[in-house]
Amino acid sequence: MDFKLHLLGQQFRKQPASLQSIQTEFAGQLGQVGFVDSKVAYEALLRSCDYAISTAYHEFQGLAVGEAVQCGCLPLLPNRLSYPGLVGAEHCFDAVGDLAQQAKAFVVQIEAWQGFSDEQRQAIWLHLPVQSYNWSTLRP
């Protein structure tokens, strides 16, 4: 499968070993790694992507996923936290087992989506609660 991988988000001094391993194993496919300083550049990068994948154990209200969905990404998320309620169970994977098992689940779903026409992908995206992620909706 031909792909480019962006690992977006704030970086801390101590990184999980799994993140280091991903960067080593997928060095040839890596694009942006870390925090994107410019909102314009961040949104442009998200608009260039097809999928937003998360393995988060903690995320504030799903905002990062919401931003990706707003930019046209199809979400693939763990079946935990608030994700199933935000995007529907069909966009969540069973987050049990090790990372290799989860990666296999990603590949199965992405391969299925890649077989879809542009119209089918658009229909999936249109059924996501995209407007609920709009900043004007989220602010108090």
GROMACS .gro file of C-alpha atoms in nm:
model
  140
    1MET     CA    1   0.000   0.000   0.000
    2ASP     CA    2   0.144   0.337  -0.104
    3PHE     CA    3   0.095   0.604   0.162
    4LYS     CA    4   0.239   0.907   0.338
    5LEU     CA    5   0.221   0.921   0.717
    6HIS     CA    6   0.194   1.244   0.915
    7LEU     CA    7   0.234   1.224   1.294
    8LEU     CA    8   0.080   1.549   1.409
    9GLY     CA    9   0.071   1.689   1.759
   10GLN     CA   10   0.273   1.837   2.037
   11GLN     CA   11   0.601   1.659   2.108
   12PHE     CA   12   0.728   1.605   2.459
   13ARG     CA   13   1.080   1.534   2.587
   14LYS     CA   14   0.989   1.177   2.666
   15GLN     CA   15   0.832   1.000   2.371
   16PRO     CA   16   0.677   0.654   2.382
   17ALA     CA   17   0.897   0.379   2.239
   18SER     CA   18   0.617   0.294   1.994
   19LEU     CA   19   0.636   0.644   1.842
   20GLN     CA   20   1.012   0.609   1.797
   21SER     CA   21   0.957   0.268   1.638
   22ILE     CA   22   0.698   0.405   1.394
   23GLN     CA   23   0.933   0.684   1.288
   24THR     CA   24   1.212   0.434   1.225
   25GLU     CA   25   1.003   0.169   1.051
   26PHE     CA   26   0.816   0.415   0.828
   27ALA     CA   27   1.096   0.665   0.766
   28GLY     CA   28   1.039   0.641   0.390
   29GLN     CA   29   0.671   0.728   0.423
   30LEU     CA   30   0.699   1.005   0.684
   31GLY     CA   31   0.576   1.351   0.606
   32GLN     CA   32   0.519   1.607   0.881
   33VAL     CA   33   0.612   1.499   1.233
   34GLY     CA   34   0.517   1.706   1.537
   35PHE     CA   35   0.334   2.029   1.593
   36VAL     CA   36   0.248   2.255   1.298
   37ASP     CA   37   0.295   2.618   1.407
   38SER     CA   38   0.074   2.782   1.144
   39LYS     CA   39  -0.303   2.724   1.150
   40VAL     CA   40  -0.312   2.780   0.772
   41ALA     CA   41  -0.037   2.521   0.715
   42TYR     CA   42  -0.203   2.278   0.958
   43GLU     CA   43  -0.539   2.300   0.781
   44ALA     CA   44  -0.373   2.270   0.438
   45LEU     CA   45  -0.193   1.956   0.555
   46LEU     CA   46  -0.518   1.808   0.688
   47ARG     CA   47  -0.695   1.887   0.359
   48SER     CA   48  -0.423   1.692   0.175
   49CYS     CA   49  -0.499   1.378   0.381
   50ASP     CA   50  -0.758   1.107   0.324
   51TYR     CA   51  -0.779   0.961   0.675
   52ALA     CA   52  -0.739   1.068   1.036
   53ILE     CA   53  -0.629   0.778   1.255
   54SER     CA   54  -0.606   0.800   1.631
   55THR     CA   55  -0.500   0.557   1.901
   56ALA     CA   56  -0.556   0.813   2.178
   57TYR     CA   57  -0.619   0.718   2.537
   58HIS     CA   58  -0.699   1.079   2.619
   59GLU     CA   59  -0.820   1.362   2.401
   60PHE     CA   60  -1.002   1.680   2.491
   61GLN     CA   61  -1.349   1.651   2.335
   62GLY     CA   62  -1.213   1.496   2.014
   63LEU     CA   63  -1.111   1.837   1.880
   64ALA     CA   64  -0.810   1.714   1.678
   65VAL     CA   65  -1.029   1.455   1.509
   66GLY     CA   66  -1.297   1.719   1.456
   67GLU     CA   67  -1.048   1.946   1.282
   68ALA     CA   68  -0.942   1.661   1.053
   69VAL     CA   69  -1.304   1.571   0.971
   70GLN     CA   70  -1.379   1.939   0.898
   71CYS     CA   71  -1.092   1.927   0.646
   72GLY     CA   72  -1.235   1.620   0.470
   73CYS     CA   73  -1.058   1.328   0.640
   74LEU     CA   74  -1.244   1.005   0.709
   75PRO     CA   75  -1.186   0.913   1.075
   76LEU     CA   76  -1.063   0.575   1.198
   77LEU     CA   77  -1.067   0.582   1.576
   78PRO     CA   78  -1.048   0.353   1.878
   79ASN     CA   79  -1.377   0.229   2.016
   80ARG     CA   80  -1.331   0.424   2.339
   81LEU     CA   81  -1.348   0.774   2.483
   82SER     CA   82  -1.614   0.986   2.315
   83TYR     CA   83  -1.531   0.868   1.963
   84PRO     CA   84  -1.819   0.623   1.900
   85GLY     CA   85  -2.070   0.891   1.999
   86LEU     CA   86  -1.898   1.154   1.787
   87VAL     CA   87  -1.849   0.969   1.459
   88GLY     CA   88  -2.047   0.645   1.487
   89ALA     CA   89  -1.931   0.291   1.552
   90GLU     CA   90  -1.856   0.228   1.183
   91HIS     CA   91  -1.559   0.464   1.210
   92CYS     CA   92  -1.421   0.296   1.522
   93PHE     CA   93  -1.203  -0.011   1.553
   94ASP     CA   94  -1.190  -0.256   1.841
   95ALA     CA   95  -0.893  -0.125   2.036
   96VAL     CA   96  -0.795  -0.449   2.203
   97GLY     CA   97  -0.473  -0.637   2.159
   98ASP     CA   98  -0.136  -0.504   2.067
   99LEU     CA   99  -0.049  -0.233   1.818
  100ALA     CA  100   0.019  -0.488   1.542
  101GLN     CA  101  -0.338  -0.621   1.573
  102GLN     CA  102  -0.474  -0.267   1.567
  103ALA     CA  103  -0.263  -0.186   1.259
  104LYS     CA  104  -0.415  -0.486   1.080
  105ALA     CA  105  -0.761  -0.351   1.162
  106PHE     CA  106  -0.659  -0.013   1.013
  107VAL     CA  107  -0.538  -0.177   0.693
  108VAL     CA  108  -0.858  -0.378   0.650
  109GLN     CA  109  -1.076  -0.067   0.688
  110ILE     CA  110  -0.856   0.156   0.470
  111GLU     CA  111  -0.839  -0.106   0.194
  112ALA     CA  112  -1.220  -0.124   0.199
  113TRP     CA  113  -1.246   0.255   0.176
  114GLN     CA  114  -0.989   0.268  -0.106
  115GLY     CA  115  -1.217   0.052  -0.314
  116PHE     CA  116  -1.490   0.316  -0.292
  117SER     CA  117  -1.560   0.568  -0.564
  118ASP     CA  118  -1.528   0.940  -0.492
  119GLU     CA  119  -1.908   0.954  -0.467
  120GLN     CA  120  -1.916   0.675  -0.208
  121ARG     CA  121  -1.642   0.843  -0.002
  122GLN     CA  122  -1.833   1.173  -0.019
  123ALA     CA  123  -2.151   0.998   0.097
  124ILE     CA  124  -1.966   0.855   0.398
  125TRP     CA  125  -1.819   1.194   0.483
  126LEU     CA  126  -2.159   1.365   0.449
  127HIS     CA  127  -2.303   1.134   0.716
  128LEU     CA  128  -2.043   1.244   0.970
  129PRO     CA  129  -2.153   1.512   1.217
  130VAL     CA  130  -1.917   1.762   1.053
  131GLN     CA  131  -2.099   2.077   1.164
  132SER     CA  132  -2.072   1.975   1.527
  133TYR     CA  133  -1.695   2.025   1.490
  134ASN     CA  134  -1.721   2.378   1.359
  135TRP     CA  135  -1.549   2.623   1.596
  136SER     CA  136  -1.856   2.847   1.598
  137THR     CA  137  -2.052   2.550   1.736
  138LEU     CA  138  -1.787   2.455   1.993
  139ARG     CA  139  -1.730   2.791   2.156
  140PRO     CA  140  -1.949   2.893   2.452
   0.00000   0.00000   0.00000
